[in-house]
CSV table of C-alpha atoms in Angstrom, one decimal:
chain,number,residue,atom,x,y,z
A,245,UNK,CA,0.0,0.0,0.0
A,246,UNK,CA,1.1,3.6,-0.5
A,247,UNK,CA,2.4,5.3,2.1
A,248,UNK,CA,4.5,8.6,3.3
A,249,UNK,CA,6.4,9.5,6.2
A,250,UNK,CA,7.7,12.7,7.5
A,251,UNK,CA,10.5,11.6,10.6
A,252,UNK,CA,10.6,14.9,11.8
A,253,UNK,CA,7.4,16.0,13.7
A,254,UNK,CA,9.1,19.0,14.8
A,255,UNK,CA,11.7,21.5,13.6
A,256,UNK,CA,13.2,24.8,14.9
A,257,UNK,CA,15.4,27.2,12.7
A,258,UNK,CA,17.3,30.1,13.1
A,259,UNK,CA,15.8,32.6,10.9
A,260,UNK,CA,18.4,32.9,7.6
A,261,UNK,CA,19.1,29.4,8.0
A,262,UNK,CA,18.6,27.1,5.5
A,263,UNK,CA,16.2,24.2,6.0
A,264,UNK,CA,15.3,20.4,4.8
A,265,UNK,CA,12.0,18.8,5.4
A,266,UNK,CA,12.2,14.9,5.0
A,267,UNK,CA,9.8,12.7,3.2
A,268,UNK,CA,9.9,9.1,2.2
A,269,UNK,CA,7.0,7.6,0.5
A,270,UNK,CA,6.6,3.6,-0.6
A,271,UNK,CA,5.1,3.4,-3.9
A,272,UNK,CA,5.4,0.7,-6.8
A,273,UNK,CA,5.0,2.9,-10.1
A,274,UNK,CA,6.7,6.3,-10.8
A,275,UNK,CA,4.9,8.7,-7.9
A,276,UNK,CA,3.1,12.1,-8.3
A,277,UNK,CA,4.4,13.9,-5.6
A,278,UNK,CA,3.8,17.2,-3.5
A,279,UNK,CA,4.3,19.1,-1.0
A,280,UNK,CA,1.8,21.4,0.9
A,281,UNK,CA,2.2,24.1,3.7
A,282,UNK,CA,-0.3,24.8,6.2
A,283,UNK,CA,-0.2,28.5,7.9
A,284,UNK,CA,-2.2,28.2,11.2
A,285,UNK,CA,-5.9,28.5,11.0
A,286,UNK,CA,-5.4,28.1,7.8
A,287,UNK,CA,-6.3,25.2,4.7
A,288,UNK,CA,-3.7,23.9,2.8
A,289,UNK,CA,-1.4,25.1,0.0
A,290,UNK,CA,0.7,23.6,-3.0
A,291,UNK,CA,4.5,24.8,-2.6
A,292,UNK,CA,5.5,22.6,-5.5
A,293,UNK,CA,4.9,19.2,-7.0
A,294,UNK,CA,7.0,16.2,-9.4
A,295,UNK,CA,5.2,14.0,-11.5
A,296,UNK,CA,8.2,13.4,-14.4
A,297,UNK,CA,10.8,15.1,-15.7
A,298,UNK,CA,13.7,17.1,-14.3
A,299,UNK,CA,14.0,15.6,-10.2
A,300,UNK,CA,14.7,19.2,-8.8
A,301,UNK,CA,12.0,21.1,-8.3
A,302,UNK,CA,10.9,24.8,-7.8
A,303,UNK,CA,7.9,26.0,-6.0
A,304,UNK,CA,6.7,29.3,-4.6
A,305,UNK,CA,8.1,31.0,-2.0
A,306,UNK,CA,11.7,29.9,-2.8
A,307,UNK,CA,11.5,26.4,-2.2
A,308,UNK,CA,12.5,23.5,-4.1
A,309,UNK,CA,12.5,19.6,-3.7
A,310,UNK,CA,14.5,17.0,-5.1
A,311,UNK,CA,13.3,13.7,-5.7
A,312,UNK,CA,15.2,10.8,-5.8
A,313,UNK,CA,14.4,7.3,-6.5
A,314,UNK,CA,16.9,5.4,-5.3
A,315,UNK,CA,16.5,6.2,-1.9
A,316,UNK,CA,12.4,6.9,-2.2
A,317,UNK,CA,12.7,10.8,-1.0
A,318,UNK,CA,11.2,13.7,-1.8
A,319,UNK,CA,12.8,16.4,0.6
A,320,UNK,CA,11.7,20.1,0.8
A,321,UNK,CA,14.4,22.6,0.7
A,322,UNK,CA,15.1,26.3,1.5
A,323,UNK,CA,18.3,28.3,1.3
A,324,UNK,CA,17.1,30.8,3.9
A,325,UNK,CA,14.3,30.6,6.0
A,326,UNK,CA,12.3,33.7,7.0
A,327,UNK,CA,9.7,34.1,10.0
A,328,UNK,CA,6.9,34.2,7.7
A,329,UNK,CA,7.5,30.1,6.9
A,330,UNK,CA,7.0,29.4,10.3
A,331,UNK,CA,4.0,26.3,9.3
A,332,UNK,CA,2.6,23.1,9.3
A,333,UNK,CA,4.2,21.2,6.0
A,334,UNK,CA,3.1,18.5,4.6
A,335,UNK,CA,4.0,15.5,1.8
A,336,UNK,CA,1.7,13.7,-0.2
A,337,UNK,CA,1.8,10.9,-3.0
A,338,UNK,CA,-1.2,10.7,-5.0
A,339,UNK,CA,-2.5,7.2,-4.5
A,340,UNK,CA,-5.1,5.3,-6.4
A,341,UNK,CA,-8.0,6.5,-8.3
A,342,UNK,CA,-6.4,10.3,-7.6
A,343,UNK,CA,-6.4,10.4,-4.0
A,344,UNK,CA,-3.2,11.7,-1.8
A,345,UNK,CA,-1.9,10.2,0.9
A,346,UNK,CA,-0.6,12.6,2.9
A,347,UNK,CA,2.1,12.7,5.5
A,348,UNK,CA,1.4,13.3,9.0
A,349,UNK,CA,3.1,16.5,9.0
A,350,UNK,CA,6.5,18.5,10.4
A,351,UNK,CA,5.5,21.9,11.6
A,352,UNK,CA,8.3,23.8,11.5
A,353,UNK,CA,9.0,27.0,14.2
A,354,UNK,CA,11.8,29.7,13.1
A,355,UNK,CA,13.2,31.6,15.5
A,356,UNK,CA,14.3,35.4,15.2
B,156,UNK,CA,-13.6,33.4,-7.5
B,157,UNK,CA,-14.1,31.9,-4.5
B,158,UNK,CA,-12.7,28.4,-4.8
B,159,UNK,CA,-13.9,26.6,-2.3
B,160,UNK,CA,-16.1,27.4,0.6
B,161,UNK,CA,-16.9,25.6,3.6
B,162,UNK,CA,-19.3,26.2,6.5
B,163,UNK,CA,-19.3,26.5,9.3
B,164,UNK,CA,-16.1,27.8,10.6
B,165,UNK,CA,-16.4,25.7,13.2
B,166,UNK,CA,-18.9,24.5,15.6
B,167,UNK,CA,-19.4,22.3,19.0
B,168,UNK,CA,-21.8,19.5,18.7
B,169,UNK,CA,-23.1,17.3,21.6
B,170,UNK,CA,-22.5,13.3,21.0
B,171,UNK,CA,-25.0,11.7,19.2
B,172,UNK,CA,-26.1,14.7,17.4
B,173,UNK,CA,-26.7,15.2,13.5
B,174,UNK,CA,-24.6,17.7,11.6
B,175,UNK,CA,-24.0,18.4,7.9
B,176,UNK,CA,-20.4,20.0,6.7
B,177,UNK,CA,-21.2,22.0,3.8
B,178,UNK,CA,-18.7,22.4,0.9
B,179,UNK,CA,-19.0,24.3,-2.2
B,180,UNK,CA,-16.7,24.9,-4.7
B,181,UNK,CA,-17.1,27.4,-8.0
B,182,UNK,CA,-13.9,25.8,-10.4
B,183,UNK,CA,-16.3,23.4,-12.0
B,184,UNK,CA,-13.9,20.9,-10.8
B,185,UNK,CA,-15.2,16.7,-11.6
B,186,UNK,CA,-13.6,15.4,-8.4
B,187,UNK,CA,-14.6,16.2,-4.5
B,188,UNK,CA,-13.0,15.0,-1.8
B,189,UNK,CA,-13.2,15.3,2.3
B,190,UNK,CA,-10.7,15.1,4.9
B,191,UNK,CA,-10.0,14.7,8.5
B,192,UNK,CA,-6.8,16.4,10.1
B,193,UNK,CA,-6.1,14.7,13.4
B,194,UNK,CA,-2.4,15.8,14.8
B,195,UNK,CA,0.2,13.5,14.6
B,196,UNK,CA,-2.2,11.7,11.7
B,197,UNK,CA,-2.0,14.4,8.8
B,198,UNK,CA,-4.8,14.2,6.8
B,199,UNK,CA,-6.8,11.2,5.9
B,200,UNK,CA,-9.6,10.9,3.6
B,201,UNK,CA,-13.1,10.2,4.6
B,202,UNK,CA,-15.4,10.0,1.2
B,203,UNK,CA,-14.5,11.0,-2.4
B,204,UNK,CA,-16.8,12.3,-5.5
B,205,UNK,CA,-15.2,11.5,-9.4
B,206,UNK,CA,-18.5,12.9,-10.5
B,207,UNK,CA,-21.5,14.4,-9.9
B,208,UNK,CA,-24.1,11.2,-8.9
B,209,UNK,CA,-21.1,9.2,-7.5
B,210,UNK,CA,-19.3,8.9,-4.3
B,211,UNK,CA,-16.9,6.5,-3.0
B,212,UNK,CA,-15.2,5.6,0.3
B,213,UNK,CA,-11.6,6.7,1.4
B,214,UNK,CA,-9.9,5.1,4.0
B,215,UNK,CA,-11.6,6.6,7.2
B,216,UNK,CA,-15.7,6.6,5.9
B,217,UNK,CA,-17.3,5.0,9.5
B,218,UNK,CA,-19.9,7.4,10.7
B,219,UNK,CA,-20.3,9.9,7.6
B,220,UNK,CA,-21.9,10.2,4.4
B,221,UNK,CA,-21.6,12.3,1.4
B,222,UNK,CA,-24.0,13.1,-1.5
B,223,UNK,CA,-23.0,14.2,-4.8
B,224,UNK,CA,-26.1,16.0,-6.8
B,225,UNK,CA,-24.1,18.6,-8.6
B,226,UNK,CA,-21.1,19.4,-9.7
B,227,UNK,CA,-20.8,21.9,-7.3
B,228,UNK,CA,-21.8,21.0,-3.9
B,229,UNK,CA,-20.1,17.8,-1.5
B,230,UNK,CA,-21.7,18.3,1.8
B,231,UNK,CA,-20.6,15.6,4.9
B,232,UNK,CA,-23.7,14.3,7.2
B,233,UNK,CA,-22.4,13.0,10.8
B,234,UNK,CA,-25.1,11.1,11.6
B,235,UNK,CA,-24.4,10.4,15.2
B,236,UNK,CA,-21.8,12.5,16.3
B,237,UNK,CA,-19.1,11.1,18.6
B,238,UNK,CA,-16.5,12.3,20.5
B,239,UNK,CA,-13.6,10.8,18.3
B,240,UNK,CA,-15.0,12.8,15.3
B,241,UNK,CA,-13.9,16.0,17.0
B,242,UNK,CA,-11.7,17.2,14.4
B,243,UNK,CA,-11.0,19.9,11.5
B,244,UNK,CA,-12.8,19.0,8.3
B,245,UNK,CA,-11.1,19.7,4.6
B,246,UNK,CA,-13.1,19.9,1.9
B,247,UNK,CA,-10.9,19.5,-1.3
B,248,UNK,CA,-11.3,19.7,-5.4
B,249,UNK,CA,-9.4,19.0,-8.5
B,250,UNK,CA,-10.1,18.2,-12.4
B,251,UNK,CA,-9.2,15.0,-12.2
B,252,UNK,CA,-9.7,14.4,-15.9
B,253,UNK,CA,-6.4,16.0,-16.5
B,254,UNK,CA,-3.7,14.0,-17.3
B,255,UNK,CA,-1.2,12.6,-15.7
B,256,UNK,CA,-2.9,14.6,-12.3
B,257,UNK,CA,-4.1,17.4,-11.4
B,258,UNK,CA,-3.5,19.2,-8.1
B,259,UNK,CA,-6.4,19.4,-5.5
B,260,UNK,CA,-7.3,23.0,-4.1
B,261,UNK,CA,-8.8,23.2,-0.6
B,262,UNK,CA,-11.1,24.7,1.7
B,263,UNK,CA,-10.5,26.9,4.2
B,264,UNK,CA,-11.5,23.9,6.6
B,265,UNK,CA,-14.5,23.4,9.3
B,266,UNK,CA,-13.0,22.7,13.7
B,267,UNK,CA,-15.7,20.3,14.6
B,268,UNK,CA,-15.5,19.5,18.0
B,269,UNK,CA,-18.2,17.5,19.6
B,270,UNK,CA,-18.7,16.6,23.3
C-alpha cells in the first residue's frame, strides 16, 4: 500500500538558515508527488509538485524539492528561512484513483 | 472566485447529534473529496466524488456520508456524532480528468469538536 512519512514531527530554525524537510514515500510505479504548507488556522497550499521530468524542483516562495528514487525521498528545501514560513508542511503521493496520501506533517518553528 | 467554501467555521456538537459540513466549490472541478486532520495523523480521507451522482469511500468513511447532486456541492452528514470525530474538516477539489494529475485546491476547513 502507498504510504508517506515525514521523521521529523518537529523543527526549529534560526531565521536565515537554510532548511530540509524529509519525506519518504513507498510506492510501486513512478509517484506524483507534493508538497503542501499549512499557515495556522489556515487550509492547505501547493508549494510545488513532481510527476516526471527534471527531479529538482521549484515551488513558490523559494522552495524547491528534489526527488530521488533510489532512496524513495522527496525532501523540501530552503536556502534561507524567513519568519513568515514558520507552518505546518506537509508531503503527499497521490495514490489510487487520484487520492493523496498525505504525511502526517512537520511543523516547522523559526526563531528570530 | 471563491474556490472553495466551507461552513461553518467551526462549531461544537453534543454526542449523538446530527450535523451536515457544507462544501462548495465554483472551479467546475469533476472530483470532491473530504478530509480529517487529526495531529500526529496528517490528513486522511473520509469519502471522495469522481462525478457528480457518484461517491466513494476513502480510507476513514465510518460514521459519515456524502451526496454528490451537482457538480458543485459535496456536503458531509455526521449522523451520530461522537466524540472521536472531533476534528478539523477539509473539503478539497481538482479536475481529475487532466492527465497525468491534477493538483487538488482546498477549503479553508471546518474545527468540529463534539462533546
Amino acid at each position: 500500500a502507498q504510504s508517506v512519512t515525514q521523521p521529523d514531527i518537529h523543527i526549529t530554525v534560526s531565521e536565515g538558515a537554510s532548511l530540509e524537510l524529509r519525506c519518504n514515500y513507498s510506492y510501486g510505479a513512478t509517484p506524483y508527488l507534493f508538497w503542501y504548507v499549512q499557515s495556522p488556522g489556515q487550509g492547505l497550499q501547493l508549494l510545488l509538485k513532481y510527476f516526471s521530468g527534471d527531479t529538482l524542483v521549484q515551488g513558490i516562495k523559494g522552495f524547491e524539492a528534489e526527488f530521488k528514487r533510489s532512496q524513495s525521498s522527496f525532501n523540501l528545501r530552503k536556502p534561507s528561512v524567513h519568519w513568515s514560513d514558520a507552518a505546518e508542511y506537509f508531503c503527499a503521493v497521490v495514490g489510487g484513483y487520484n487520492k493523496l496520501i498525505f504525511g502526517a506533517g512537520t511543523r516547522l518553528a523559526v526563531h528570530p | 472566485t471563491a474556490g472553495i467554501t466551507q461552513a461553518p467555521t467551526s462549531q461544537i456538537l453534543a454526542a449523538g447529534r446530527s450535523m451536515t459540513l457544507r462544501c462548495t466549490q465554483d472551479m467546475r472541478h469533476n472530483a470532491m473529496y473530504w478530509y480529517r486532520q487529526d495531529l500526529g495523523l496528517g490528513l486522511r480521507l473520509i469519502h471522495y466524488s469522481n462525478t457528480a451522482g457518484t461517491t466513494g469511500k476513502g480510507e476513514v468513511p465510518d460514521g459519515y456520508s456524502v451526496s454528490r447532486a451537482n457538480t458543485d456541492d459535496f456536503p458531509l452528514t455526521l449522523a451520530s456524532a461522537v466524540p472521536s470525530q472531533t476534528s478539523v474538516y477539509f473539503c478539497a477539489s481538482s479536475d481529475s480528468r487532466q492527465a497525468p494529475y491534477n493538483e487538488q485546491f482546498f477549503g479553508p476547513g471546518t474545527r468540529l469538536t463534539v462533546l
